[in-house]
Amino acid sequence: MGQRRLFLRLLVALLCCVASRSHSLQLTNCNVSELSTLNNVESLTSLSLLHCNLPQVRANLFQGYAQLLRLELSHCSLTDLAKSALNGLQRLRRLSLAHNNISEIKSWSEETLAGLSALDASHNRIVQLAALSFAAYPQLQELNLGHNLITKLEPDAFHGLQHLKQLQLQENRLQQIDGKCFHGLPRLHSLALQHNQINHVAVAAFESNTHLRSLRLEFNQVSNMQFLQDPGLSRLVLLNLSRNALSNLAPLTFSQNVELQYLDLSFNQLRQLDNDSFIGLDLLEHINVSHNNVDEIHGDCLEPLSTLQQLDLGYNQLSSLPDQLFQTTTQLRSIDLTHNKLEKLPLHLLSQLIHLNRLNLAENRLDNAAWLQHLAAALNRLALRIDLSSNHIRSLNLSSLALFEHVYLADNRWDCMWLTRNMLRTPPATLSFDRSWPMLSAWSEDLMNVRGIDCFDGEQNRSIVLLDVGIARQQQSKSCNCEVNGDDISPLTPPLTWPKIRTDRFDSRSVIIWMLVAIALAFSGLRWGQRFMDRKEVTKKLQKANDEQANKVDEEAQRLRNGRER
Ligand SMILES: *[C@@H]1O[C@H](CO)[C@@H](O)[C@H](O)[C@H]1NC(C)=O
Ligand SMILES: *[C@@H]1O[C@H](CO)[C@@H](O)[C@H](O)[C@H]1NC(C)=O
Ligand SMILES: *[C@@H]1O[C@H](CO)[C@@H](O)[C@H](O)[C@H]1NC(C)=O
Ligand SMILES: *[C@@H]1O[C@H](CO)[C@@H](O)[C@H](O)[C@H]1NC(C)=O
Ligand SMILES: *[C@@H]1O[C@H](CO)[C@@H](O)[C@H](O)[C@H]1NC(C)=O
Ligand SMILES: *[C@@H]1O[C@H](CO)[C@@H](O)[C@H](O)[C@H]1NC(C)=O
Ligand SMILES: *[C@@H]1O[C@H](CO)[C@@H](O)[C@H](O)[C@H]1NC(C)=O
């Protein structure tokens, strides 16, 4: 039975194979003479030649391939494609010449390739694009010229590509975008110019590209954003200017880009966000200004962004925030202010935000979190994650923090007295105070990570390590080659090499106290676990008994029914 099914499956696979063979063909490591011996090429719809040795393609090489829809010649060291190399491929839709040595785009067919909709010439050695380079391919919709050596786009280089939607020019050597480079591309939807050396974009560069939705300019040297004032860019949805040379945002920079939803300005040198910097961005949802030098934000700066959901201002120089910053951005879900110099937050800063679910304030200088008492009443606190790690907080109202999904509190300046008192009451599991302490142990070569909390006594530094003895023992029995049995180790003397902990004025008494606390916790956890397991066992037994009983009753009923029928 099984054998027959296997045979059938094999047969089907074979048939499929044969069927597809007659339509598509892939050859690797081939050469021209092999190519010219192929027969039945007239029925082929797809031909892939990968890693073949084809430095030149002579005229009419593909003359017989009347049905071909897809042709790929990649990694073939292709350098010279004759003027009529693609003659006869009237139905061709997709052509890939990626990863070769082509230096020029030409008309590779005497008749226009009227069906060609996608051309991939990426990873070649194209240096320049002359005017009307693509005149022979008027139906192109996708054009990939990425990873070439293009330094200049002649005016009207893409002229005639009425249907082009996607143009990729990333990873080239472009320096300027002139006024007429992208002329005659009325349907252009997305334009990729990232990873070039663009330092100037002409004011009217995108005048005729009125359908442009995505413009990627990251990793360039753009310092002036005047080109954004072009009415041609009024339908832009995504603008990426990450890693450029922007140093200021002129007033009304984005006033024409009214449909923008994603704006990335990260990794620039912006210093200031003014009241009129973002006017016009009525539909913006995500803005990233991280990794700049912003040290001043004016109160009404975010006021126009009433649909903003995600704000990233991490890695800047902010030392304070204006009271009314988030007054109108009531849709905000995520705020990132990591790695600034914030010393305190206005008490009512977040009181309008009812959708907030991520708040990252790590690596600042906050010494309190009083503003947490003033969040919006309608906010779902159980869905909010707050990161307050690496700040200067000495103590907190822990009962007010228990309501959140999670609060990260590691690496603050905890007051030892306060910490001790609160740790004895076992803080809720949604708070994490501890961080990892890499240390060497006597039984293993590997660094062991012990979780610990540090705290400070007055101005003197002091670290306290809270040992999770359970984990330490587990790790030991796992990596131990010695004959020592886990039970033989006294829990009071964990074999750790203490000097590896970076501490000063080490207080061994408090360490022992903490260890005792930890051990007590571990044991009570174990006991509780055992009790839980026992209870579960009993429940399971009861269940089983019940089931058996039920089965018996069923059988009884069945028997009775059968009897009656008879
Ligand atoms: C093409 O490849 C075949 C088989 O690998 C080989 O016999 C033949 O000599 C090659 N022809 C050329 C022109 O390199
Ligand atoms: C590509 O062309 C360059 C010079 O034009 C040559 O040095 C290089 O070897 C060629 N690469 C391949 C893979 O043919
Ligand atoms: C902008 O480009 C950078 C680098 O390629 C990328 O990491 C980031 O996600 C992009 N931003 C947007 C909004 O797409
Ligand atoms: C902002 O950009 C930085 C750097 O590219 C990135 O790490 C971060 O995730 C981005 N933030 C958002 C909200 O996309
Ligand atoms: C920005 O707006 C705030 C709030 O309306 C105002 O107090 C401040 O003076 C404005 N700043 C500038 C530079 O106009
Ligand atoms: C701590 O927070 C709780 C809950 O928000 C509040 O009822 C209590 O008054 C606060 N205690 C102090 C000392 O602020
Ligand atoms: C004491 O703590 C301060 C602030 O955390 C730190 O800058 C300093 O290096 C610490 N001193 C020692 C000896 O660790």
XYZ file of C-alpha atoms and ligand atoms in Angstrom:
664
model
C 0.000 0.000 0.000
C 2.674 2.476 1.165
C 4.937 1.382 -1.661
C 2.313 2.027 -4.265
C 1.676 5.513 -2.908
C 5.385 6.257 -2.992
C 5.577 5.060 -6.601
C 2.638 7.292 -7.577
C 4.216 10.265 -5.922
C 7.476 9.649 -7.761
C 5.607 9.389 -11.048
C 3.836 12.696 -10.462
C 7.118 14.357 -9.576
C 8.703 12.984 -12.732
C 5.825 14.197 -14.906
C 6.004 17.654 -13.370
C 9.695 17.672 -13.986
C 9.311 16.723 -17.637
C 6.461 19.196 -18.125
C 8.382 22.097 -16.659
C 11.542 21.046 -18.472
C 9.909 21.757 -21.786
C 9.108 25.313 -20.689
C 11.912 26.472 -18.503
C 15.566 25.682 -18.518
C 18.393 26.537 -16.189
C 22.016 25.994 -17.130
C 25.045 26.615 -14.998
C 28.690 26.703 -16.035
C 27.762 26.498 -19.702
C 29.403 28.121 -22.727
C 28.327 29.446 -26.121
C 28.858 26.212 -28.012
C 26.641 24.312 -25.566
C 24.044 27.023 -25.902
C 23.912 26.737 -29.691
C 23.360 22.951 -29.531
C 20.127 23.279 -27.540
C 17.042 22.112 -29.382
C 13.331 22.645 -28.840
C 14.094 26.179 -27.768
C 11.036 27.571 -29.512
C 8.768 26.289 -26.712
C 10.929 27.638 -23.860
C 9.309 30.334 -21.748
C 12.093 30.794 -19.243
C 15.835 30.492 -19.643
C 18.418 31.019 -16.895
C 22.132 30.955 -17.576
C 24.054 31.235 -14.336
C 27.811 31.329 -13.975
C 28.266 30.584 -17.645
C 31.209 31.703 -19.677
C 29.641 34.286 -21.980
C 31.900 37.330 -22.230
C 30.177 38.242 -25.496
C 26.714 37.658 -26.788
C 26.600 37.795 -30.565
C 23.744 39.178 -32.632
C 20.639 37.000 -32.979
C 21.832 34.424 -30.416
C 18.261 34.058 -29.139
C 16.546 34.266 -32.521
C 14.709 30.946 -32.202
C 13.321 31.550 -28.698
C 9.964 32.843 -29.882
C 8.042 32.075 -26.649
C 10.613 33.276 -24.172
C 9.131 35.406 -21.384
C 11.999 35.421 -18.938
C 15.726 35.509 -19.639
C 18.439 35.607 -17.021
C 22.141 35.887 -17.759
C 23.806 36.480 -14.445
C 27.341 35.932 -13.187
C 28.390 35.269 -16.796
C 31.290 37.779 -17.122
C 29.181 39.411 -19.792
C 31.028 42.433 -21.144
C 29.839 42.949 -24.643
C 26.245 42.517 -25.642
C 25.926 43.002 -29.422
C 23.528 45.599 -30.724
C 21.033 43.026 -31.890
C 21.766 40.336 -29.323
C 18.157 40.190 -28.191
C 16.607 40.164 -31.645
C 13.536 37.997 -31.885
C 12.588 38.092 -28.190
C 9.332 39.868 -28.927
C 7.474 38.381 -25.976
C 10.187 38.906 -23.390
C 8.851 40.332 -20.136
C 11.719 40.029 -17.665
C 15.403 40.354 -18.422
C 18.164 40.034 -15.868
C 21.766 40.850 -16.675
C 22.819 41.249 -13.055
C 26.351 40.532 -11.824
C 28.209 40.992 -15.095
C 30.643 43.437 -16.603
C 28.355 45.575 -18.747
C 29.463 49.175 -19.065
C 26.685 50.635 -21.173
C 22.955 50.346 -21.659
C 22.016 50.130 -25.315
C 19.189 49.050 -27.543
C 20.020 45.371 -27.682
C 17.298 44.653 -30.224
C 16.504 46.109 -33.604
C 12.796 46.109 -32.925
C 11.554 47.579 -29.642
C 11.048 44.967 -26.945
C 7.493 46.030 -26.438
C 6.722 43.450 -23.764
C 9.694 44.034 -21.500
C 8.477 45.187 -18.098
C 11.437 44.431 -15.838
C 15.120 44.960 -16.488
C 17.761 44.157 -13.908
C 21.225 45.472 -14.745
C 22.447 45.723 -11.171
C 25.994 44.792 -10.127
C 27.657 45.799 -13.396
C 30.115 48.479 -14.435
C 27.811 51.072 -15.915
C 29.366 54.515 -15.577
C 27.001 56.835 -17.323
C 23.493 56.867 -18.668
C 23.086 58.735 -21.934
C 19.887 60.461 -22.925
C 17.179 58.083 -24.156
C 19.086 55.003 -22.983
C 15.896 53.008 -22.639
C 14.078 54.027 -25.807
C 13.946 50.406 -26.995
C 12.092 49.277 -23.830
C 9.082 51.580 -23.633
C 6.984 49.321 -21.377
C 9.474 49.048 -18.513
C 7.896 49.138 -15.080
C 10.831 48.042 -12.945
C 14.389 49.081 -13.602
C 17.278 48.117 -11.369
C 20.598 49.876 -11.925
C 21.842 49.485 -8.369
C 25.467 48.627 -7.554
C 27.040 50.176 -10.637
C 29.547 52.978 -11.099
C 27.149 55.607 -12.376
C 28.466 59.100 -11.740
C 26.160 61.074 -13.957
C 22.633 60.900 -15.290
C 22.257 62.821 -18.532
C 19.085 64.892 -18.835
C 16.284 62.730 -20.209
C 18.214 59.528 -19.502
C 14.930 57.817 -18.685
C 12.813 59.678 -21.169
C 9.988 57.684 -22.683
C 9.489 55.333 -19.752
C 5.866 56.305 -19.342
C 5.076 53.220 -17.269
C 8.107 53.044 -15.015
C 7.093 52.539 -11.403
C 10.272 51.439 -9.680
C 13.719 52.841 -10.289
C 16.706 51.643 -8.310
C 19.945 53.591 -8.433
C 21.334 52.759 -5.010
C 25.045 52.091 -4.441
C 26.340 54.176 -7.336
C 28.535 57.253 -7.412
C 26.004 59.953 -8.090
C 26.873 63.376 -6.717
C 24.197 65.636 -8.135
C 20.584 65.208 -9.015
C 19.915 67.760 -11.718
C 16.625 69.265 -12.677
C 15.987 67.007 -15.645
C 17.330 63.594 -14.660
C 13.960 62.109 -13.891
C 11.971 63.919 -16.528
C 9.235 62.010 -18.279
C 8.508 59.472 -15.545
C 4.942 60.359 -14.643
C 4.141 57.028 -12.975
C 7.303 56.667 -10.932
C 6.276 55.261 -7.595
C 9.487 54.486 -5.780
C 12.967 55.843 -6.300
C 15.990 54.402 -4.525
C 19.043 56.660 -4.367
C 20.573 55.491 -1.111
C 24.321 54.890 -0.744
C 25.525 57.434 -3.316
C 27.486 60.626 -2.769
C 24.653 63.015 -3.477
C 25.301 66.452 -2.053
C 22.907 68.451 -4.147
C 19.364 67.850 -5.317
C 18.021 70.481 -7.704
C 14.910 72.298 -6.595
C 12.710 71.045 -9.430
C 14.297 67.599 -9.743
C 11.052 65.732 -9.122
C 8.689 68.180 -10.751
C 7.162 65.688 -13.179
C 7.200 62.681 -10.819
C 3.827 63.424 -9.357
C 3.163 59.814 -8.355
C 6.288 59.387 -6.287
C 5.477 57.646 -2.998
C 8.847 56.508 -1.727
C 12.108 58.415 -1.929
C 15.148 56.837 -0.360
C 18.156 59.069 0.059
C 19.852 57.553 3.096
C 23.665 57.373 3.180
C 24.330 60.488 1.083
C 25.591 63.997 1.791
C 22.442 66.028 1.385
C 22.531 69.200 3.455
C 19.761 71.214 1.876
C 16.156 70.090 1.713
C 14.748 72.776 -0.502
C 13.836 70.224 -3.140
C 11.066 69.021 -0.845
C 9.122 72.191 -1.578
C 8.478 70.835 -5.063
C 4.732 70.285 -5.617
C 5.758 67.107 -7.481
C 6.502 65.577 -4.070
C 3.080 66.184 -2.619
C 2.150 62.501 -2.653
C 5.282 61.230 -0.995
C 4.582 58.679 1.745
C 8.086 57.643 2.756
C 11.144 59.877 2.878
C 14.397 58.515 4.183
C 17.160 61.038 4.808
C 18.991 59.017 7.400
C 22.791 59.469 7.452
C 23.111 62.699 5.503
C 24.554 66.086 6.397
C 21.458 67.926 7.549
C 22.203 70.525 10.180
C 18.999 72.487 10.368
C 15.380 72.293 9.372
C 14.298 75.477 7.661
C 10.797 76.686 8.515
C 8.111 74.955 6.486
C 10.553 72.423 5.022
C 7.827 69.799 4.712
C 4.889 72.065 3.929
C 4.292 70.418 0.527
C 4.687 66.813 1.640
C 1.221 66.545 3.054
C 0.856 62.786 2.609
C 4.096 61.802 4.281
C 3.727 58.973 6.793
C 7.308 57.873 7.395
C 10.090 60.391 7.884
C 13.570 59.270 8.816
C 16.053 61.994 9.757
C 18.278 59.853 11.956
C 22.081 60.161 11.935
C 22.326 63.797 10.883
C 23.540 66.861 12.729
C 20.257 68.522 13.540
C 20.518 70.742 16.582
C 17.112 72.199 17.099
C 13.455 71.446 16.387
C 11.420 74.624 15.987
C 7.742 75.388 16.246
C 7.487 75.563 12.453
C 9.801 72.655 11.544
C 7.090 70.076 10.915
C 4.214 72.185 9.669
C 2.308 70.418 6.892
C 2.927 66.854 8.066
C -0.712 66.253 8.844
C -0.608 62.503 8.189
C 2.798 61.642 9.596
C 2.847 58.439 11.636
C 6.518 57.643 12.218
C 9.337 60.083 12.697
C 12.918 59.233 13.547
C 15.242 62.011 14.652
C 17.553 59.742 16.620
C 21.350 60.100 16.559
C 21.435 63.859 15.996
C 22.614 66.707 18.199
C 19.228 68.051 19.169
C 19.482 69.973 22.416
C 16.437 72.148 22.054
C 12.840 71.400 21.200
C 10.329 74.193 21.060
C 6.991 73.698 22.729
C 4.794 73.624 19.659
C 7.181 71.670 17.493
C 5.076 68.477 17.403
C 1.799 70.341 17.360
C 1.085 69.725 13.621
C 1.647 65.964 14.001
C -1.758 64.959 15.245
C -1.532 61.468 13.733
C 1.948 60.662 15.001
C 2.291 57.144 16.408
C 5.998 56.645 16.798
C 8.604 59.183 17.833
C 12.295 58.431 18.122
C 14.470 61.114 19.686
C 17.075 58.784 21.130
C 20.786 59.620 21.118
C 20.490 63.383 21.214
C 21.550 66.041 23.709
C 18.210 66.890 25.253
C 18.377 68.012 28.861
C 14.753 69.051 29.204
C 11.445 68.815 27.400
C 8.761 71.504 27.167
C 5.576 70.933 29.207
C 3.192 70.922 26.277
C 5.298 68.865 23.855
C 2.785 66.016 23.563
C -0.364 68.096 24.003
C -1.780 67.368 20.538
C 0.000 64.141 19.544
C -2.637 62.021 21.214
C -2.122 59.034 18.912
C 1.427 58.400 20.120
C 2.127 54.756 20.860
C 5.852 54.691 21.173
C 8.297 57.302 22.445
C 12.033 56.743 22.474
C 14.212 59.202 24.366
C 17.106 56.858 25.107
C 20.561 58.277 25.671
C 19.865 61.950 26.209
C 20.679 64.138 29.178
C 17.209 64.445 30.644
C 17.292 65.316 34.330
C 13.583 65.528 34.889
C 10.359 65.356 32.963
C 7.478 67.821 33.322
C 4.866 66.254 35.626
C 2.082 66.394 33.064
C 4.178 65.629 29.983
C 2.407 62.358 29.184
C -1.010 63.097 30.561
C -2.696 63.346 27.130
C -1.380 60.081 25.755
C -3.972 57.347 26.025
C -2.448 54.919 23.492
C 1.099 54.808 24.796
C 2.602 51.336 24.980
C 6.361 51.889 24.735
C 8.309 54.510 26.622
C 12.059 54.329 26.534
C 13.930 56.680 28.838
C 17.010 54.553 29.431
C 20.429 56.198 29.732
C 19.353 59.602 30.958
C 19.877 61.428 34.236
C 16.412 61.181 35.686
C 16.400 61.083 39.470
C 12.688 60.530 39.960
C 9.617 59.249 38.173
C 6.950 61.418 39.741
C 5.435 62.005 36.308
C 4.319 58.372 36.341
C 1.578 59.378 38.790
C 0.130 61.711 36.171
C -0.448 59.479 33.181
C -3.794 59.689 31.389
C -6.603 58.048 33.300
C -7.804 56.227 30.168
C -4.382 54.763 29.412
C -4.152 50.978 29.472
C -1.236 50.670 31.859
C -1.105 46.897 31.525
C 0.046 47.336 27.915
C 2.766 49.863 28.689
C 6.449 48.960 28.833
C 8.714 51.520 30.410
C 12.484 51.479 30.338
C 14.086 53.550 33.076
C 17.349 51.665 33.266
C 20.661 53.512 33.591
C 19.285 56.659 35.186
C 20.002 58.301 38.528
C 16.927 57.201 40.439
C 17.509 56.557 44.163
C 14.038 55.418 45.158
C 10.573 54.981 43.685
C 6.993 54.424 44.697
C 6.913 50.743 43.795
C 3.208 50.245 44.359
C 2.499 52.696 41.555
C 4.707 50.676 39.179
C 3.021 47.344 39.713
C 0.304 48.228 37.214
C 2.450 48.262 34.091
C 3.288 45.497 31.653
C 6.957 45.824 32.502
C 9.289 48.388 34.010
C 13.053 48.092 33.553
C 14.941 49.655 36.421
C 18.428 48.162 36.263
C 21.526 50.225 36.816
C 20.105 53.137 38.764
C 21.499 54.785 41.889
C 19.374 52.833 44.334
C 19.655 53.820 47.934
C 20.745 50.695 49.791
C 18.382 51.203 52.715
C 15.435 51.712 50.421
C 16.360 48.772 48.266
C 16.790 46.399 51.191
C 13.450 47.349 52.622
C 11.672 46.845 49.321
C 13.416 43.653 48.333
C 12.305 42.024 51.574
C 8.741 42.636 50.483
C 9.389 40.930 47.131
C 8.613 43.423 44.359
C 6.223 42.333 41.600
C 7.644 40.296 38.743
C 6.882 43.062 36.270
C 9.726 45.126 37.701
C 13.276 44.188 36.874
C 16.019 45.693 38.969
C 18.757 43.254 38.288
C 21.425 43.208 35.694
C 23.880 40.590 34.668
C 27.267 40.229 36.382
C 29.773 38.238 34.411
C 32.050 36.360 36.766
C 34.469 33.489 36.901
C 33.703 30.454 38.953
C 35.990 27.805 40.340
C 34.392 24.978 38.399
C 34.110 26.303 34.911
C 36.277 28.050 32.360
C 33.316 29.944 31.018
C 32.134 33.254 32.336
C 29.062 32.762 34.401
C 26.314 35.356 34.421
C 24.871 36.047 37.831
C 21.996 38.425 38.196
C 22.602 41.220 40.651
C 21.472 44.645 41.782
C 23.733 47.516 42.668
C 22.961 50.141 45.213
C 24.683 53.144 46.721
C 25.171 54.198 50.310
C 25.345 57.946 50.403
C 28.013 59.134 48.033
C 30.196 56.093 48.529
C 29.894 53.510 45.843
C 28.906 50.082 46.805
C 27.675 47.125 44.873
C 25.615 44.331 46.243
C 25.259 41.096 44.445
C 22.071 39.193 44.803
C 22.898 35.610 44.033
C 20.414 33.247 42.572
C 21.830 30.162 44.206
C 19.486 27.827 42.362
C 20.907 28.806 38.977
C 24.484 28.735 40.205
C 24.042 25.173 41.410
C 22.375 24.132 38.187
C 25.222 25.556 36.135
C 27.719 23.806 38.311
C 26.202 20.352 37.982
C 25.986 20.883 34.210
C 29.565 21.932 33.577
C 31.285 20.021 36.352
C 33.821 17.440 35.337
C 34.950 16.852 38.870
C 33.412 14.157 41.056
C 31.723 16.546 43.411
C 28.089 15.859 43.965
C 25.756 18.878 43.907
C 24.567 18.079 47.432
C 28.029 18.293 48.880
C 28.363 22.011 48.398
C 27.372 24.148 51.244
C 24.981 26.774 49.987
C 26.617 29.269 52.307
C 29.921 29.171 50.487
C 29.301 29.351 46.766
C 32.636 28.703 45.084
C 32.863 31.975 43.247
C 35.949 34.038 42.827
C 34.749 37.224 44.392
C 37.512 39.558 43.243
C 36.109 39.407 39.718
C 33.230 41.634 40.783
C 34.131 45.218 40.169
C 33.397 46.795 43.509
C 35.003 49.142 45.920
C 34.691 49.050 49.681
C 33.276 45.618 49.497
C 30.979 44.850 52.384
C 30.966 41.106 52.994
C 28.351 41.275 55.714
C 25.695 42.614 53.419
C 26.619 40.060 50.812
C 25.963 37.268 53.264
C 22.661 38.806 54.253
C 21.647 39.023 50.628
C 22.718 35.508 49.970
C 20.671 34.272 52.891
C 17.674 36.106 51.546
C 18.212 34.583 48.147
C 18.607 31.095 49.545
C 15.459 31.466 51.600
C 13.626 32.617 48.489
C 15.004 29.719 46.451
C 13.970 27.160 49.060
C 10.511 28.560 49.514
C 10.165 28.573 45.726
C 11.149 24.925 45.630
C 8.728 24.004 48.394
C 5.950 25.837 46.676
C 6.786 24.148 43.401
C 6.682 20.759 45.056
C 3.344 21.468 46.645
C 2.036 22.635 43.313
C 3.215 19.454 41.624
C 1.629 17.320 44.339
C -1.649 19.098 43.955
C -1.495 18.638 40.203
C -0.853 14.913 40.644
C -3.870 14.545 42.906
C -6.041 16.454 40.461
C -4.870 14.243 37.640
C -5.705 11.083 39.606
C -9.154 12.382 40.444
C -9.705 13.221 36.795
C -8.665 9.749 35.738
C -11.001 8.138 38.246
C -13.810 10.343 37.020
C -13.127 9.407 33.420
C -13.145 5.722 34.204
C -16.393 6.116 36.017
C -17.888 7.958 33.062
C -16.701 5.262 30.658
C -18.264 2.573 32.752
C -21.570 4.408 32.825
C -21.427 4.800 29.045
C -20.773 1.112 28.550
C -23.598 0.253 30.864
C -25.971 2.497 28.913
C -24.826 1.002 25.614
C -25.411 -2.499 26.897
C -28.878 -1.598 28.098
C -29.698 -0.007 24.736
C -28.482 -3.068 22.836
C -30.569 -5.292 25.087
C -33.648 -3.208 24.417
C -33.128 -3.338 20.657
C -32.811 -7.035 20.715
C 32.093 24.224 -23.843
O 31.943 23.250 -22.812
C 32.069 21.907 -23.259
C 31.713 20.992 -22.083
O 32.155 21.539 -20.859
C 33.478 21.682 -23.782
O 33.607 20.370 -24.230
C 33.763 22.675 -24.905
O 35.099 22.563 -25.318
C 33.498 24.093 -24.466
N 33.606 24.965 -25.599
C 34.248 26.120 -25.559
C 34.239 26.925 -26.822
O 34.814 26.509 -24.562
C 35.447 43.111 -16.030
O 36.104 44.098 -16.750
C 37.287 44.556 -16.161
C 37.858 45.685 -16.991
O 36.914 46.184 -17.864
C 38.274 43.408 -16.035
O 39.434 43.847 -15.375
C 37.632 42.299 -15.224
O 38.479 41.178 -15.183
C 36.317 41.903 -15.817
N 35.667 40.966 -14.927
C 35.171 39.844 -15.357
C 34.546 38.968 -14.334
O 35.202 39.529 -16.529
C 15.979 54.412 6.385
O 17.142 53.763 6.001
C 17.807 53.084 7.045
C 19.113 52.551 6.488
O 18.905 51.872 5.293
C 16.911 51.980 7.550
O 17.536 51.286 8.599
C 15.633 52.611 8.048
O 14.732 51.604 8.478
C 14.975 53.424 6.949
N 13.846 54.132 7.518
C 12.615 53.958 7.091
C 11.551 54.788 7.738
O 12.347 53.171 6.198
C 15.444 55.195 14.201
O 16.685 54.991 13.598
C 17.595 54.238 14.372
C 18.879 54.193 13.612
O 18.673 53.829 12.272
C 17.031 52.858 14.621
O 17.898 52.114 15.439
C 15.690 52.980 15.294
O 15.100 51.719 15.435
C 14.766 53.870 14.493
N 13.576 54.078 15.256
C 12.379 53.783 14.792
C 11.238 54.081 15.697
O 12.202 53.285 13.681
C 7.052 77.994 20.289
O 5.759 77.774 20.857
C 5.691 77.954 22.276
C 4.316 77.574 22.739
O 3.333 78.258 21.975
C 6.047 79.383 22.630
O 6.022 79.547 24.034
C 7.440 79.687 22.110
O 7.750 81.045 22.343
C 7.517 79.392 20.620
N 8.901 79.512 20.209
C 9.263 80.273 19.199
C 10.706 80.333 18.909
O 8.453 80.893 18.549
C 2.384 55.462 45.700
O 1.527 55.136 44.626
C 0.217 54.755 45.011
C -0.522 54.298 43.783
O -0.362 55.204 42.738
C -0.452 55.936 45.704
O -1.738 55.563 46.114
C 0.387 56.352 46.911
O -0.163 57.501 47.503
C 1.813 56.637 46.493
N 2.639 56.866 47.673
C 3.417 57.926 47.794
C 4.209 58.005 49.037
O 3.478 58.772 46.933
C 31.445 55.634 41.820
O 30.248 55.935 41.113
C 30.358 56.972 40.174
C 29.024 57.239 39.577
O 28.347 56.073 39.307
C 31.381 56.578 39.086
O 31.549 57.632 38.162
C 32.710 56.287 39.778
O 33.634 55.835 38.786
C 32.522 55.209 40.824
N 33.770 55.015 41.516
C 34.384 53.846 41.580
C 35.651 53.791 42.328
O 33.906 52.864 41.045
